[in-house]
Short mmCIF file of C-alpha atoms in Angstrom, two decimals:
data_model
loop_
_atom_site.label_atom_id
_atom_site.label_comp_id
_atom_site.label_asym_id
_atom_site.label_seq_id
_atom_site.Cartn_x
_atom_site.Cartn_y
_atom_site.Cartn_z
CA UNK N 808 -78.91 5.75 22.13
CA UNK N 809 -79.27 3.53 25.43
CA UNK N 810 -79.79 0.37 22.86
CA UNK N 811 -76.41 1.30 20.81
CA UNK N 812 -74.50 1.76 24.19
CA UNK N 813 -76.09 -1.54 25.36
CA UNK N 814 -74.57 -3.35 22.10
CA UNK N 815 -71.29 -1.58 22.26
CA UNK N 816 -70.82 -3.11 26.02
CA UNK N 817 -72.24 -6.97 24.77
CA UNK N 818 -69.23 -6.68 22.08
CA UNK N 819 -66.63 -5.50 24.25
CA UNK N 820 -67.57 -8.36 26.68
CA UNK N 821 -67.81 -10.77 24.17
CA UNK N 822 -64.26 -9.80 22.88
CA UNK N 823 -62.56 -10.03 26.45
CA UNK N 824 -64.14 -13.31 26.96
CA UNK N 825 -62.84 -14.41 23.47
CA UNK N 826 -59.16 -13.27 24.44
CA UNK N 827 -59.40 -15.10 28.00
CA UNK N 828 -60.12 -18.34 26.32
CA UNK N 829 -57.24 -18.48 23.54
CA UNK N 830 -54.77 -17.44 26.14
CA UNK N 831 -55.98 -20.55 27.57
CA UNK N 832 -55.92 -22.64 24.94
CA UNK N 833 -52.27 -20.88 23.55
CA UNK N 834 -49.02 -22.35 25.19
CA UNK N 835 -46.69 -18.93 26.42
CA UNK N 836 -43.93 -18.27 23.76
CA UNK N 837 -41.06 -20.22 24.42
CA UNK N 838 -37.40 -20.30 23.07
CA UNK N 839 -34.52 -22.66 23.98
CA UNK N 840 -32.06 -21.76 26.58
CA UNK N 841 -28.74 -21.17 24.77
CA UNK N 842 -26.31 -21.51 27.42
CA UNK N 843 -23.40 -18.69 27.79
CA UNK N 844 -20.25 -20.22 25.93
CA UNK N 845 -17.02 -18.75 26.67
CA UNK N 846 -13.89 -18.92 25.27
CA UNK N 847 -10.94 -18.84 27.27
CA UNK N 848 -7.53 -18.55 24.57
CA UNK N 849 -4.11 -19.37 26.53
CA UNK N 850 -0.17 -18.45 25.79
CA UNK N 851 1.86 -19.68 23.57
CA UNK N 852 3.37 -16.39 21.81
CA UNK N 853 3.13 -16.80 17.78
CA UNK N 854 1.69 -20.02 18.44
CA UNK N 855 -1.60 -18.15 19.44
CA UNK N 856 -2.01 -17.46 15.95
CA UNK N 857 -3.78 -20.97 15.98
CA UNK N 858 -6.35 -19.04 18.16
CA UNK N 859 -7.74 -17.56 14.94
CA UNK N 860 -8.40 -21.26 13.42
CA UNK N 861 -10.60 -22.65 16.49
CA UNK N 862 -12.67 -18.85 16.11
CA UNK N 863 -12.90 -19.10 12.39
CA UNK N 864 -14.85 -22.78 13.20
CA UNK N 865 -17.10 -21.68 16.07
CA UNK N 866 -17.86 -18.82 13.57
CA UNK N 867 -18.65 -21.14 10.53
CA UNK N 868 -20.94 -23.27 12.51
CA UNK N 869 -22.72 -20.79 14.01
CA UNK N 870 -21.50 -21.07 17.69
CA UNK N 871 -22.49 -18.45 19.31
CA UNK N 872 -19.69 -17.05 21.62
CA UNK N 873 -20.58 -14.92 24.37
CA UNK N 874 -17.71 -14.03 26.31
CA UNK N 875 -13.26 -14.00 26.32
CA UNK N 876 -10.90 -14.02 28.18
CA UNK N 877 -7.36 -14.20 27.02
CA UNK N 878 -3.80 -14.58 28.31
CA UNK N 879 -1.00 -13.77 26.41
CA UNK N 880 -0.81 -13.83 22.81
CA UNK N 881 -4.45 -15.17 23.66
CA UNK N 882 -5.19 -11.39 25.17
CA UNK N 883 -4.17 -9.87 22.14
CA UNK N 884 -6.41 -12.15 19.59
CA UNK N 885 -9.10 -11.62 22.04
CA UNK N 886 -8.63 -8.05 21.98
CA UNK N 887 -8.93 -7.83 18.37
CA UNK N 888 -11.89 -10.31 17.86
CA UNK N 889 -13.83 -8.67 20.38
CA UNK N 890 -13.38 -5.19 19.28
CA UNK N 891 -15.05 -6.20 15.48
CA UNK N 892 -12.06 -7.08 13.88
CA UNK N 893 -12.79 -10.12 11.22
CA UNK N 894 -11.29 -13.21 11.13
CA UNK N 895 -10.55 -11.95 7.51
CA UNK N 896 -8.70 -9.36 8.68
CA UNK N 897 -6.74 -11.65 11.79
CA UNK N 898 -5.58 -13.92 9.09
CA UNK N 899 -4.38 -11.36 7.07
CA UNK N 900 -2.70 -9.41 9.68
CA UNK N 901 -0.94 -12.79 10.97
CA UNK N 902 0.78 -13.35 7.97
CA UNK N 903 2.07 -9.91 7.81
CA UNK N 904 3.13 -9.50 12.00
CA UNK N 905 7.12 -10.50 12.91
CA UNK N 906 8.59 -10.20 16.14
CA UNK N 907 9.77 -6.70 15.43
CA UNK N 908 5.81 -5.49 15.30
CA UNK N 909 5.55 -6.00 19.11
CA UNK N 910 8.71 -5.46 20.40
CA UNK N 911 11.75 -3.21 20.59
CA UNK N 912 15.14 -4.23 21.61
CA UNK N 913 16.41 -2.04 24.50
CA UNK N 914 19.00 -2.59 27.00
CA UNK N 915 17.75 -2.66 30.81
CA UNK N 916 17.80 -4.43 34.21
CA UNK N 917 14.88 -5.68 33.86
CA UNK N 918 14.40 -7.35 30.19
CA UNK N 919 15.98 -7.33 26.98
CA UNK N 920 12.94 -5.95 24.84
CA UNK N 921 10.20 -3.13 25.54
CA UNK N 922 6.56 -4.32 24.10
CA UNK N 923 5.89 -0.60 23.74
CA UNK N 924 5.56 -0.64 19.79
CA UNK N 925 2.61 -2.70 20.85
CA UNK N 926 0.76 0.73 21.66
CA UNK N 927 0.76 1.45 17.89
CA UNK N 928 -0.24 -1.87 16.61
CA UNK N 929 -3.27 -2.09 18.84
CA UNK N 930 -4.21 1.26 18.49
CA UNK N 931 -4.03 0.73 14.47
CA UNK N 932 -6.05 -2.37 14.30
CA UNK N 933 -8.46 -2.21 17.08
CA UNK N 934 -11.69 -1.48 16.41
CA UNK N 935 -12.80 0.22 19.42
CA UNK N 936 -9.95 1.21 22.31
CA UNK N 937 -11.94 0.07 25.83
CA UNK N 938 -13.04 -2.75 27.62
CA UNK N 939 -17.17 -0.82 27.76
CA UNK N 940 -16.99 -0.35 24.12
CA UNK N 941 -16.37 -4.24 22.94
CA UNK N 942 -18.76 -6.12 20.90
CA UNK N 943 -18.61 -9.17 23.03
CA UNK N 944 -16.91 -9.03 27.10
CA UNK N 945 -13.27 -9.72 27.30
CA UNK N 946 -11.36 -10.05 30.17
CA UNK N 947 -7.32 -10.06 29.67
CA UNK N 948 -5.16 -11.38 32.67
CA UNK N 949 -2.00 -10.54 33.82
CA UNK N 950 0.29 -10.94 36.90
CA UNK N 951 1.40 -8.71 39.74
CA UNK N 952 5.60 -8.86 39.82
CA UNK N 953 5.59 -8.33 43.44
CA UNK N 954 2.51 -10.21 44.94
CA UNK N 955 1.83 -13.24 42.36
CA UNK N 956 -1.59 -12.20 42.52
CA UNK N 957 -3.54 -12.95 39.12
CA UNK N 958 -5.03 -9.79 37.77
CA UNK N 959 -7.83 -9.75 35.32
CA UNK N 960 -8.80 -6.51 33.63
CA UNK N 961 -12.40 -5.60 32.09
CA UNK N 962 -12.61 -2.09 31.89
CA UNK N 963 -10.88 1.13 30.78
CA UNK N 964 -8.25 0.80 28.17
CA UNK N 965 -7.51 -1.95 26.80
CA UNK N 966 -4.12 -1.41 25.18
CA UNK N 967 -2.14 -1.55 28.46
CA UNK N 968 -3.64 -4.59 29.84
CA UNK N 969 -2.83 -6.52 26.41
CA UNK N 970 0.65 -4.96 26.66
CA UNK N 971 0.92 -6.52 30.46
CA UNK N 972 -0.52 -9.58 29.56
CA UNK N 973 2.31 -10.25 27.22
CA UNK N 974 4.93 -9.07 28.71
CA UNK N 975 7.38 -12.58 29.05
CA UNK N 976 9.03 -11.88 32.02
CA UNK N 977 13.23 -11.92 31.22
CA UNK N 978 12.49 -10.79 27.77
CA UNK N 979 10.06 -7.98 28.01
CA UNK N 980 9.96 -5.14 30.85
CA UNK N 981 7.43 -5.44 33.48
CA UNK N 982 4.40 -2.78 32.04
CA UNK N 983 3.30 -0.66 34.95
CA UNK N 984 -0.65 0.16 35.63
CA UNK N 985 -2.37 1.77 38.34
CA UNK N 986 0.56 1.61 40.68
CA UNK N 987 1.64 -1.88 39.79
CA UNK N 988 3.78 -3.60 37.87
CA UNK N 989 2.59 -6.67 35.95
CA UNK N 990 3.82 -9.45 33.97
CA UNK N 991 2.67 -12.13 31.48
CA UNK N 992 -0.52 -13.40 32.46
CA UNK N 993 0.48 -16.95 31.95
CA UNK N 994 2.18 -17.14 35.21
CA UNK N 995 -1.06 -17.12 36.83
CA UNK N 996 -4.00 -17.90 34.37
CA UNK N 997 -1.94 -19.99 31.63
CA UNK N 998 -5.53 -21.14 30.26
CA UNK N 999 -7.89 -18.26 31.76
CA UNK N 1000 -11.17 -20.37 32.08
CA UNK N 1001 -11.77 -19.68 36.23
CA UNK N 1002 -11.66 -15.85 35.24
CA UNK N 1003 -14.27 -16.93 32.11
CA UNK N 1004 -16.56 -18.30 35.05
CA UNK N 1005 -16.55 -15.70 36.78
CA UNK N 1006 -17.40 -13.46 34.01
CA UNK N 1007 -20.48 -15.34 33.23
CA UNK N 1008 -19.74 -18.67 30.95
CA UNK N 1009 -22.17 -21.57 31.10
CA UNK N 1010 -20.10 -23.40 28.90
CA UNK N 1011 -16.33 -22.98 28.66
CA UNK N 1012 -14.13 -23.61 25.88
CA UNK N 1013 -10.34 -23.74 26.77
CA UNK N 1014 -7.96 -23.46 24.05
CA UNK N 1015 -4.32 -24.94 25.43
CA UNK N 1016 -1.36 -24.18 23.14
CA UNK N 1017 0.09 -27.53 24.35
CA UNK N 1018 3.94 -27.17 22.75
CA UNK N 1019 6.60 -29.83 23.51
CA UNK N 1020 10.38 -29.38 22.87
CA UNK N 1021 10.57 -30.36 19.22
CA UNK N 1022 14.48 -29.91 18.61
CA UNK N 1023 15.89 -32.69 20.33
CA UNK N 1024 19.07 -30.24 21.51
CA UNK N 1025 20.15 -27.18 23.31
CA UNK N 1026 17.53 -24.22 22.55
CA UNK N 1027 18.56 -21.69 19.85
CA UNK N 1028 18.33 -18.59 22.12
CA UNK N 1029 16.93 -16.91 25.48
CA UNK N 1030 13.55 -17.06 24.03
CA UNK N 1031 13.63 -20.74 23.65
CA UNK N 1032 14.69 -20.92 26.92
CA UNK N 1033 11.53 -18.48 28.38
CA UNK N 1034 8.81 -20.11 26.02
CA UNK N 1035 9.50 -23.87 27.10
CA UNK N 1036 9.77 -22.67 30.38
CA UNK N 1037 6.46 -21.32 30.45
CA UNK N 1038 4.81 -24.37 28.62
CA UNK N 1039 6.48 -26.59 31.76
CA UNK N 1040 4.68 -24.66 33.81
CA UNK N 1041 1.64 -24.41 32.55
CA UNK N 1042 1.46 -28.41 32.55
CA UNK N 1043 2.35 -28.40 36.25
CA UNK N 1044 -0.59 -26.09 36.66
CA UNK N 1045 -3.14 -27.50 34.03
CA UNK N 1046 -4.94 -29.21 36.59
CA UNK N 1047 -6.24 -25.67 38.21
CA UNK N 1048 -7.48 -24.44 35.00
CA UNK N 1049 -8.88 -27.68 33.37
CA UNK N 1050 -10.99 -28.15 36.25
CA UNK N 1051 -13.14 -24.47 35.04
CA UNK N 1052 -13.31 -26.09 31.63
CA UNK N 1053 -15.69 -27.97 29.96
CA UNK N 1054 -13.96 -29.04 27.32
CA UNK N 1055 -10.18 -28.27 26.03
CA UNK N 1056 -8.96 -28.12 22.66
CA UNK N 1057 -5.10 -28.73 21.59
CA UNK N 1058 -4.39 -27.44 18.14
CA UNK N 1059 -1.13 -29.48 16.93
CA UNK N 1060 1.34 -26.92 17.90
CA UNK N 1061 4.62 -28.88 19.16
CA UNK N 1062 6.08 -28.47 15.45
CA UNK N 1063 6.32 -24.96 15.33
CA UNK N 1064 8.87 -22.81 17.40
CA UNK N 1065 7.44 -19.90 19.65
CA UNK N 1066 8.62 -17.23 16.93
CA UNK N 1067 7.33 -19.21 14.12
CA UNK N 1068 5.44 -16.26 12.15
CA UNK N 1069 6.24 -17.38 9.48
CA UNK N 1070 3.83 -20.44 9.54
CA UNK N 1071 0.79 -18.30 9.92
CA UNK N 1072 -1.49 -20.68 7.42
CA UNK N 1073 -0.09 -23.62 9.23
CA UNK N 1074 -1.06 -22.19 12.42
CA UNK N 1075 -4.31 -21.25 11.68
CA UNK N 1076 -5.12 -24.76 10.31
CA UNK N 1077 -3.86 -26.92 13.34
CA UNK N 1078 -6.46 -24.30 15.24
CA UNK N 1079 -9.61 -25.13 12.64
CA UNK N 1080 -8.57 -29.38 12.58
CA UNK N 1081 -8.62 -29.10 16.88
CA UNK N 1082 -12.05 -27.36 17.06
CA UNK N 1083 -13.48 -29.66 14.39
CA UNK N 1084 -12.45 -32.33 16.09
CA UNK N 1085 -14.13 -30.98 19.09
CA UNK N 1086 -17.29 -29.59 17.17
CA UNK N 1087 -19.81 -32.74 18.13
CA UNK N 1088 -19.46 -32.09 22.07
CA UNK N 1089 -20.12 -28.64 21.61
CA UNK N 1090 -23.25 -29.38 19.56
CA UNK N 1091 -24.20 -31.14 22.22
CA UNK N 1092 -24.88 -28.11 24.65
CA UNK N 1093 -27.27 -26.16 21.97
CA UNK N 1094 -29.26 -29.49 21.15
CA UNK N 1095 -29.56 -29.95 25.15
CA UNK N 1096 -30.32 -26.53 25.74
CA UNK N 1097 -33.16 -26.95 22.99
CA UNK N 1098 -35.09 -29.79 24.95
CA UNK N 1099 -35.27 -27.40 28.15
CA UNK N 1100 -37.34 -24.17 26.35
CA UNK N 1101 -37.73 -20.93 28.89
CA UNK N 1102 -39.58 -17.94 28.51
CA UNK N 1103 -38.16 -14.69 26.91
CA UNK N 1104 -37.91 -12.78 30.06
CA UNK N 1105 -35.72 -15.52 31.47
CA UNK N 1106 -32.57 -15.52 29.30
CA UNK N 1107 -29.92 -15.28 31.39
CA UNK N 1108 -27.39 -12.05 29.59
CA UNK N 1109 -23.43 -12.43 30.34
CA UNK N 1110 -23.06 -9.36 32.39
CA UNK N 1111 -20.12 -6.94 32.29
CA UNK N 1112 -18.26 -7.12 35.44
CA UNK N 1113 -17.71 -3.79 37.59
CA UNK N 1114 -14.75 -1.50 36.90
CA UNK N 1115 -11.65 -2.63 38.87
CA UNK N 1116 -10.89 -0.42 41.96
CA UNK N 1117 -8.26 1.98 40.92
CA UNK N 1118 -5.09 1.75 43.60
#
């Protein structure tokens, strides 16, 4: 009996001694460091549908995107993309999506057009219906009317913040949350990439819906007026947001008119040629990340910012 217990220690010891040695001789598992890469998708009202081209590309390559943020038009695709909705399903839905989906005509001091029939078409395509429930983190900016503070929204519903994030000031009504009253995000985060940052990005993609005025004459109607308006000023203020941004893409959008709906295809393909075009830089940051290889327990996850404060 005392020989067998004898044997049974010598082969235990023997084991352990076995196991310390290949652990020396065995390099720790490593695996690259794939840096966070954010998207940040600006204004531009149904020129946003380009939004879905430069998504469809990161998404064919393989790019993996980790975080949104969205202003605008670029709060509603970012909604919808980071809910589960398909680029399939985007493309499909921006060929069938007119003015008249969004917005309702209504006669007030304060706009000519409620976004309200926005609550329906959000509710209808979205996947899931908060910021907590989202397949990848989204923040959506918009503006507070009264201080000019930009506001960017993360948790709790997300149909309201969309709706506020739109909201064109002179053509749709102010949308009213927590106490304030908020307007299109563009005014303060035209291109939302210091919002992105703060969320978590490594790596920040900007996508600027850069439009010129194509016409030559007098604008066609009050919403001519409001969208070139807007683009103006979001060139005076393009150096506050470029500086966030690693690299910007500018999907070909001068051609088409800020109600253009119509052109969904067209859209969609400016958006894939710009990210293409822009596909070799961002390349670069997985192939660099791949020569600097970190252990497991050191990736870095985007984390979910806390719940804003309610008022």
């Amino acid at each position: 009996m005392g020989f067998a217990v004898k044997s049974l220690g010598k082969i235990i010891r023997t084991v352990q001694a076995f196991g310390r040695e290949l652990s020396r001789k065995t390099p720790p598992l490593v695996s690259p460091r794939i840096p966070a890469i954010g998207v940040a998708l600006g204004g531009g009202f149904a020129r946003g549908i380009a939004h879905i081209g430069v998504l469809k590309v990161l998404e064919e390559e393989g790019i993996p995107v980790r975080v949104v943020t969205g202003t605008s038009v670029g709060a509603l695709m970012g909604a919808a993309y980071c809910s589960g909705v398909s680029l399939t399903e985007l493309e499909e839905l921006a060929h069938n999506v007119r003015f008249t989906t969004f917005a309702r005509w209504t006669l007030s001091r304060c706009g000519f057009a409620s976004n309200d029939r926005m609550i329906s078409f959000l509710t209808r395509i979205l996947k899931v219906k908060t910021f907590e429930e989202l397949n990848i983190p989204l923040g959506v900016t918009a503006t507070d009317f009264n201080t000019g503070e930009g506001v960017v929204f993360h948790s709790g519903s997300i149909i309201d913040p969309v709706r506020a994030s739109c909201a064109y000031p002179g053509m749709f009504l102010p949308v009213q949350i927590r106490g304030r009253y908020l307007v299109d995000g563009m005014l303060s985060h035209p291109v939302p990439t210091r919002p992105l940052r703060e969320m978590g990005a490594d790596r920040v993609v900007a996508v600027h819906l850069k439009g010129t005025w194509a016409n030559g004459g007098p604008p066609r109607h009050l919403f001519d007026v409001i969208g070139q308006s807007f683009a103006i000023a979001q060139d005076a203020m393009s150096g506050l947001w470029r500086q966030a941004a690693d690299i910007v893409i500018e999907p070909d959008v001068a051609g088409f008119a800020y109600d253009d709906f119509k052109r969904a295809a067209d859209l969609v393909r400016v958006g894939e040629v710009a990210m293409r075009k822009a596909l070799p830089e961002v390349r670069k940051w997985l192939e660099t990340s791949a020569e600097a290889p970190y252990t497991g327990a050191e990736r870095r996850a985007v984390p979910r910012p806390a719940p804003m404060p309610a008022d």
